[in-house]
PDB file of C-alpha atoms in Angstrom:
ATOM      1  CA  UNK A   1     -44.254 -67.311  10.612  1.00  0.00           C
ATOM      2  CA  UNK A   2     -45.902 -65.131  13.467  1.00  0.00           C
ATOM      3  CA  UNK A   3     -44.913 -61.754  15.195  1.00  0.00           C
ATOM      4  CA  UNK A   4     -45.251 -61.665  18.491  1.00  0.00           C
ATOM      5  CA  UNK A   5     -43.985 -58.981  21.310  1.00  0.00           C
ATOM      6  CA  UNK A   6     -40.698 -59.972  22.695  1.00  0.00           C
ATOM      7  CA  UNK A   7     -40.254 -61.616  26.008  1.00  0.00           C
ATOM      8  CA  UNK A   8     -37.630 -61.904  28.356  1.00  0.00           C
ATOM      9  CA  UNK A   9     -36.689 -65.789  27.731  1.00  0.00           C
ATOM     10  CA  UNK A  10     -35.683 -64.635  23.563  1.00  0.00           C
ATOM     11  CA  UNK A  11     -33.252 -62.557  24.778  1.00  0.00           C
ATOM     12  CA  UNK A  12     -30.523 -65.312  24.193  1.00  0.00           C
ATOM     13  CA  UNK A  13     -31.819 -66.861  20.748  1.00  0.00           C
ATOM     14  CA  UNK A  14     -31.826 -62.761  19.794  1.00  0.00           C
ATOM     15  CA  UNK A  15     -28.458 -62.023  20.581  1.00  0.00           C
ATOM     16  CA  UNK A  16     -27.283 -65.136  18.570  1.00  0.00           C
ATOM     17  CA  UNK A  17     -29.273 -64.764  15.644  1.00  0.00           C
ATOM     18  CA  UNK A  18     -27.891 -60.722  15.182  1.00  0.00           C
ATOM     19  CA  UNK A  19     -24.507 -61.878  15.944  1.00  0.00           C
ATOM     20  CA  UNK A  20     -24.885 -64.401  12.837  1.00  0.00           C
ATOM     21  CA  UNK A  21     -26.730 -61.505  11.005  1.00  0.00           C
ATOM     22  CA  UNK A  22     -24.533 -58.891  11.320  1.00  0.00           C
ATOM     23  CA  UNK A  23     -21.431 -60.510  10.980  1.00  0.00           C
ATOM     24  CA  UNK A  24     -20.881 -59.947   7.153  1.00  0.00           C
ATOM     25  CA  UNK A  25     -22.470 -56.333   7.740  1.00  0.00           C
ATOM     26  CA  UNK A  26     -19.350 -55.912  10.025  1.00  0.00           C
ATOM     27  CA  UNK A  27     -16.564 -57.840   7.362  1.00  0.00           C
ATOM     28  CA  UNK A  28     -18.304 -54.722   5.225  1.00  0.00           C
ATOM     29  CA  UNK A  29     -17.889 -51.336   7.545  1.00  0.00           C
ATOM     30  CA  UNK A  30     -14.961 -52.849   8.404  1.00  0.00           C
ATOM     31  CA  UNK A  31     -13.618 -52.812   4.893  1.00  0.00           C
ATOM     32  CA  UNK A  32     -15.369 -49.152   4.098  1.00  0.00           C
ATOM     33  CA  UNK A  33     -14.120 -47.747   7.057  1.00  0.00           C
ATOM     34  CA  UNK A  34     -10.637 -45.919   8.207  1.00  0.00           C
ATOM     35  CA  UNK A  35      -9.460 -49.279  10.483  1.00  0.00           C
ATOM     36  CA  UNK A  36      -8.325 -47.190  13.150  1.00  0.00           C
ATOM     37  CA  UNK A  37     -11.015 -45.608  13.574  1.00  0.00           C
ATOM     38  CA  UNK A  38     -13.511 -48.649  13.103  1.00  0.00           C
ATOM     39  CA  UNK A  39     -11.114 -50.088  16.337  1.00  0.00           C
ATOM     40  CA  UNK A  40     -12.229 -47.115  18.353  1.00  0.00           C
ATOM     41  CA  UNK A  41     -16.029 -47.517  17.539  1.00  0.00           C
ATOM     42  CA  UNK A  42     -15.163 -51.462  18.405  1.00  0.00           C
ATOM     43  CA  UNK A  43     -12.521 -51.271  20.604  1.00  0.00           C
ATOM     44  CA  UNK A  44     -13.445 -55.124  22.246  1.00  0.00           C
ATOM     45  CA  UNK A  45     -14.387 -56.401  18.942  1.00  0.00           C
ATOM     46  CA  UNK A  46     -18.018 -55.409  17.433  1.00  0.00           C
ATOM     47  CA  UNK A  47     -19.627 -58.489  18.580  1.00  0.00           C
ATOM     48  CA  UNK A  48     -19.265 -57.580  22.476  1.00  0.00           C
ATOM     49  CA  UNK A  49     -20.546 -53.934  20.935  1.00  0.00           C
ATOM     50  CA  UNK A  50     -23.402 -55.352  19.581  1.00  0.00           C
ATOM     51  CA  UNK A  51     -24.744 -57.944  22.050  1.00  0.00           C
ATOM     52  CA  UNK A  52     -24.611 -55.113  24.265  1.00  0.00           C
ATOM     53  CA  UNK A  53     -27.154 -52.901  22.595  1.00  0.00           C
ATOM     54  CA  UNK A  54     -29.282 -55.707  21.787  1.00  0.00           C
ATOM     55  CA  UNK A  55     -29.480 -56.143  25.347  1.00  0.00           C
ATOM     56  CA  UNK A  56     -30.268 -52.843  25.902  1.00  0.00           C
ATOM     57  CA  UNK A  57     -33.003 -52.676  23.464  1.00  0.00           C
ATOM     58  CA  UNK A  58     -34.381 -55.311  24.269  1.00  0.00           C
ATOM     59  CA  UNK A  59     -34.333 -54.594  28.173  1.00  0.00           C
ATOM     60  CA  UNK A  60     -35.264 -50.790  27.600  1.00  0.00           C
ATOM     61  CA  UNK A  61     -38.527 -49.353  28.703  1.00  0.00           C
ATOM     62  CA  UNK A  62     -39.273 -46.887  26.185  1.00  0.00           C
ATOM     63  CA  UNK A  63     -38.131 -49.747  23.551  1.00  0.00           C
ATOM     64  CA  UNK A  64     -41.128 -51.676  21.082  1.00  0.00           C
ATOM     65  CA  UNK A  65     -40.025 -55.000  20.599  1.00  0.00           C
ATOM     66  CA  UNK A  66     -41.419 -58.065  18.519  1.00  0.00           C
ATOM     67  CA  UNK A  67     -39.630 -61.158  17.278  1.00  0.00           C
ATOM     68  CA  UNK A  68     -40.411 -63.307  14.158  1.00  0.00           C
ATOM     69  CA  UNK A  69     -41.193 -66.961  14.837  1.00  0.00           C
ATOM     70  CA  UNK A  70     -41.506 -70.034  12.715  1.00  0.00           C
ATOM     71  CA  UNK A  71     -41.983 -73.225  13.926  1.00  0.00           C
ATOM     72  CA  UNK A  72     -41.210 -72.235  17.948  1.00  0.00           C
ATOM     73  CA  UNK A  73     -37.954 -70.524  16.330  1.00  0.00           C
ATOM     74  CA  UNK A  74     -37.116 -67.281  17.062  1.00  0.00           C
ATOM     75  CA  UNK A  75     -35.656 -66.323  13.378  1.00  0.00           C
ATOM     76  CA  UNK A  76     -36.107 -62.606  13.763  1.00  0.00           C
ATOM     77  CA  UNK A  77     -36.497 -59.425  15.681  1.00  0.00           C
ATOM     78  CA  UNK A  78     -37.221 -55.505  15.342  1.00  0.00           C
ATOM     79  CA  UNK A  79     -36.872 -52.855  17.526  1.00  0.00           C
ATOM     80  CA  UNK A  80     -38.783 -49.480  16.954  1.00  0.00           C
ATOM     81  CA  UNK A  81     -38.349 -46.180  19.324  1.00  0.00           C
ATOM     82  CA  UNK A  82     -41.220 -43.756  19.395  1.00  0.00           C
ATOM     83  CA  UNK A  83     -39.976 -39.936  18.973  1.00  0.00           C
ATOM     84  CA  UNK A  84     -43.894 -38.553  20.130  1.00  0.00           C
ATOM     85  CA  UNK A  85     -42.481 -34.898  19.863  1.00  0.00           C
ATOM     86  CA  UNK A  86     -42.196 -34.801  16.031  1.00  0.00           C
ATOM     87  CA  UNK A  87     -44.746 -37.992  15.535  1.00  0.00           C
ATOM     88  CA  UNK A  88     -42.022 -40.126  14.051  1.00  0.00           C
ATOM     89  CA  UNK A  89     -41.578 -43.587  14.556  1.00  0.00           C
ATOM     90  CA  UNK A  90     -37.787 -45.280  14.216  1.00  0.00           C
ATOM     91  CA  UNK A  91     -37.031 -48.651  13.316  1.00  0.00           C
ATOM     92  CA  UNK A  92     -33.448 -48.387  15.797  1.00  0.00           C
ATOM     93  CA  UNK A  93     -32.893 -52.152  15.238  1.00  0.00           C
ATOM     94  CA  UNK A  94     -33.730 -55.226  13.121  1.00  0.00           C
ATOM     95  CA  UNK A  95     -31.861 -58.201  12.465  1.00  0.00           C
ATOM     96  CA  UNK A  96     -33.133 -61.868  10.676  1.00  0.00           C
ATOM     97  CA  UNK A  97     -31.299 -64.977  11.545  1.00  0.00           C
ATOM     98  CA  UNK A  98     -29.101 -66.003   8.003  1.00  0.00           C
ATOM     99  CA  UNK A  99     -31.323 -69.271   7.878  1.00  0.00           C
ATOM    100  CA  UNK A 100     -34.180 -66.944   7.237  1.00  0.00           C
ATOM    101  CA  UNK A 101     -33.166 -64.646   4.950  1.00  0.00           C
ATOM    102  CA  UNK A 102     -34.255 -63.475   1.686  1.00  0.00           C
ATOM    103  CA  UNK A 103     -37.893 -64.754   2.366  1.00  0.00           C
ATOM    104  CA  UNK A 104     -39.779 -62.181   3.050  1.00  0.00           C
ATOM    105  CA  UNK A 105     -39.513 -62.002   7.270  1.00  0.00           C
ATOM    106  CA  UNK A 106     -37.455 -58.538   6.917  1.00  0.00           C
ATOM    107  CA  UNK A 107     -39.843 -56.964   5.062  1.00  0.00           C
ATOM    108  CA  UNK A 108     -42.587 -58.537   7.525  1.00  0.00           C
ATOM    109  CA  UNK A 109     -41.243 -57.222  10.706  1.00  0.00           C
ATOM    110  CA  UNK A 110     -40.717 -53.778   9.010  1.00  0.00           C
ATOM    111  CA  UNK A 111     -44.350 -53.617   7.716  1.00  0.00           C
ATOM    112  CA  UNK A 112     -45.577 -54.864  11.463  1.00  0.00           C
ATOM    113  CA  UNK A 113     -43.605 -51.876  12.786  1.00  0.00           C
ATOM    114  CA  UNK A 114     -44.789 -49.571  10.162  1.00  0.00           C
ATOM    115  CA  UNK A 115     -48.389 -50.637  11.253  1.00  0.00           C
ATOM    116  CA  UNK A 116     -47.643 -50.305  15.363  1.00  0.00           C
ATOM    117  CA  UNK A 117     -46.460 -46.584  14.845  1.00  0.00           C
ATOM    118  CA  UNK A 118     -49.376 -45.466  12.411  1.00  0.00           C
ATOM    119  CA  UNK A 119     -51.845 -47.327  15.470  1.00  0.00           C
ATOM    120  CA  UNK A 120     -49.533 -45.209  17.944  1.00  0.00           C
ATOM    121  CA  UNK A 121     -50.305 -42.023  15.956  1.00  0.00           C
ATOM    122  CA  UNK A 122     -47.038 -41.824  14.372  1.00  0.00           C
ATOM    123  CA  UNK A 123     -47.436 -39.886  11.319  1.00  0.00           C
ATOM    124  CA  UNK A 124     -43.641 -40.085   9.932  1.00  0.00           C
ATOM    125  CA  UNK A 125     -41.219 -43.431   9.970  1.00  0.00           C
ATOM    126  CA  UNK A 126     -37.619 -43.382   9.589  1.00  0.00           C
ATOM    127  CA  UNK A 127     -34.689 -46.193   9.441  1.00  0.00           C
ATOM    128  CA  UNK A 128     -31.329 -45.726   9.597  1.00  0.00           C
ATOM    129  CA  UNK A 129     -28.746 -48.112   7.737  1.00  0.00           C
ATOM    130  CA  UNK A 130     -25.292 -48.141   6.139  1.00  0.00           C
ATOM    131  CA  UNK A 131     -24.739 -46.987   2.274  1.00  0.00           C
ATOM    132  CA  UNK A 132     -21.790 -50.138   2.545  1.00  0.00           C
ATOM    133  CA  UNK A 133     -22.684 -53.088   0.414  1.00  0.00           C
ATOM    134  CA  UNK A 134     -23.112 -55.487   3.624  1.00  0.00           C
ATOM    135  CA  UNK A 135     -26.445 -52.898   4.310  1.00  0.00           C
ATOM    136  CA  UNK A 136     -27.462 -53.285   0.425  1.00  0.00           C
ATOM    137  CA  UNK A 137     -30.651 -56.106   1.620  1.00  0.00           C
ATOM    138  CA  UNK A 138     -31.385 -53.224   4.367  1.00  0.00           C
ATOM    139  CA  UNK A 139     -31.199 -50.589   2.039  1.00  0.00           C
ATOM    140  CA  UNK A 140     -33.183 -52.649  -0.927  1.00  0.00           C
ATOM    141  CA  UNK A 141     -35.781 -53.862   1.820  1.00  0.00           C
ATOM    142  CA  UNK A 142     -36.732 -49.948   2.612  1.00  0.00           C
ATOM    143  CA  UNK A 143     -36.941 -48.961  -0.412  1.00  0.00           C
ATOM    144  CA  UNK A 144     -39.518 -52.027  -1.641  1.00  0.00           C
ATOM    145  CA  UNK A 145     -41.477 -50.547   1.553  1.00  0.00           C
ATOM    146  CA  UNK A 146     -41.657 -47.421   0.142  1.00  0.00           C
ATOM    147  CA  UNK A 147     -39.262 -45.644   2.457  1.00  0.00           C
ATOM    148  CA  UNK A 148     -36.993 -42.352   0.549  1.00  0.00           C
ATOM    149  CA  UNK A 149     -33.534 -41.969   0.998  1.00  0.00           C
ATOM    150  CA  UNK A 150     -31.864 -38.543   2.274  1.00  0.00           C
ATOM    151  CA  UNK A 151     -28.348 -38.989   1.179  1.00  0.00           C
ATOM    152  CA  UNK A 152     -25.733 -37.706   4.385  1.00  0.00           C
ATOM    153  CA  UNK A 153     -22.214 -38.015   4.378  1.00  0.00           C
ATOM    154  CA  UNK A 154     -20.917 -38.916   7.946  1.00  0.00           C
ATOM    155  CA  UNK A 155     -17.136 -38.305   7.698  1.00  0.00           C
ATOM    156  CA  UNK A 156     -14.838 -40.059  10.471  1.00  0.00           C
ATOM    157  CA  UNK A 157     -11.148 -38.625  11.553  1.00  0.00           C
ATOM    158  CA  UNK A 158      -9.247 -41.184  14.041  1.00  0.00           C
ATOM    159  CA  UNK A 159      -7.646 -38.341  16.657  1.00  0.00           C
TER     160      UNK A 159
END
């Protein structure tokens, strides 16, 4: 497996591989969440949500980008956002195809982010995930990386 920086022709194999990805992560805010108002965050279904901002991540200037691939695969991707006005580095989207998970790419594309902010003078990195149990490999892969939790409660009212 290699990390590479994204180009425009993974684009597709990107969108298909989070839309496999984060489809249990979606059975699972769907289930923790009020459903009314998880069908106003998704009002088209979270799928056409999603491929939209991985679009736009991927297509975004001020965007990092780099893709896991094995064997001419794309299998994985990260996205990381540079905040230079408080030196903090954000991991704002990461995703492993299923076929791939649970050896070790996750953690891989996190640490290869890690190491692009610290060489971009980043001196703090933060990741953002759900406390639902479809996020509990997010969570547990941040927290074998070393990264500490602040505990927020985000509280949602359908209107």
């Amino acid at each position: 497996m290699r990390i590479e920086p994204y180009e425009d022709s993974q684009l597709d194999p990107i969108k298909s591989l989070s839309l496999r990805a984060w489809s249990p992560v979606f059975d699972s805010i769907q289930k923790a969440m009020d459903i009314e108002v998880y069908h106003s965050f998704y009002p088209d279904g979270w799928r056409v949500s999603q491929l939209n901002a991985v679009e736009s991540v991927c297509t975004t200037a001020d965007m990092k980008v780099w893709v896991a691939i094995d064997s001419d695969s794309t299998v994985g991707f990260v996205a990381v956002k540079l905040h230079s006005e408080s030196s903090m580095g954000e991991i704002y989207m990461i995703a492993v195809d299923p076929d791939y998970q649970r050896l070790g790419i996750g953690a891989a594309l996190v640490e290869f982010a890690l190491n692009q902010m610290k060489a971009a003078g980043m001196s703090v990195a933060m990741a953002e995930t759900g406390g639902d149990p479809g996020h509990a490999p997010a969570r547990c892969t941040y927290e074998k990386l070393g990264f500490g939790l602040l505990p927020i409660a985000r509280y949602f009212k359908k209107l």
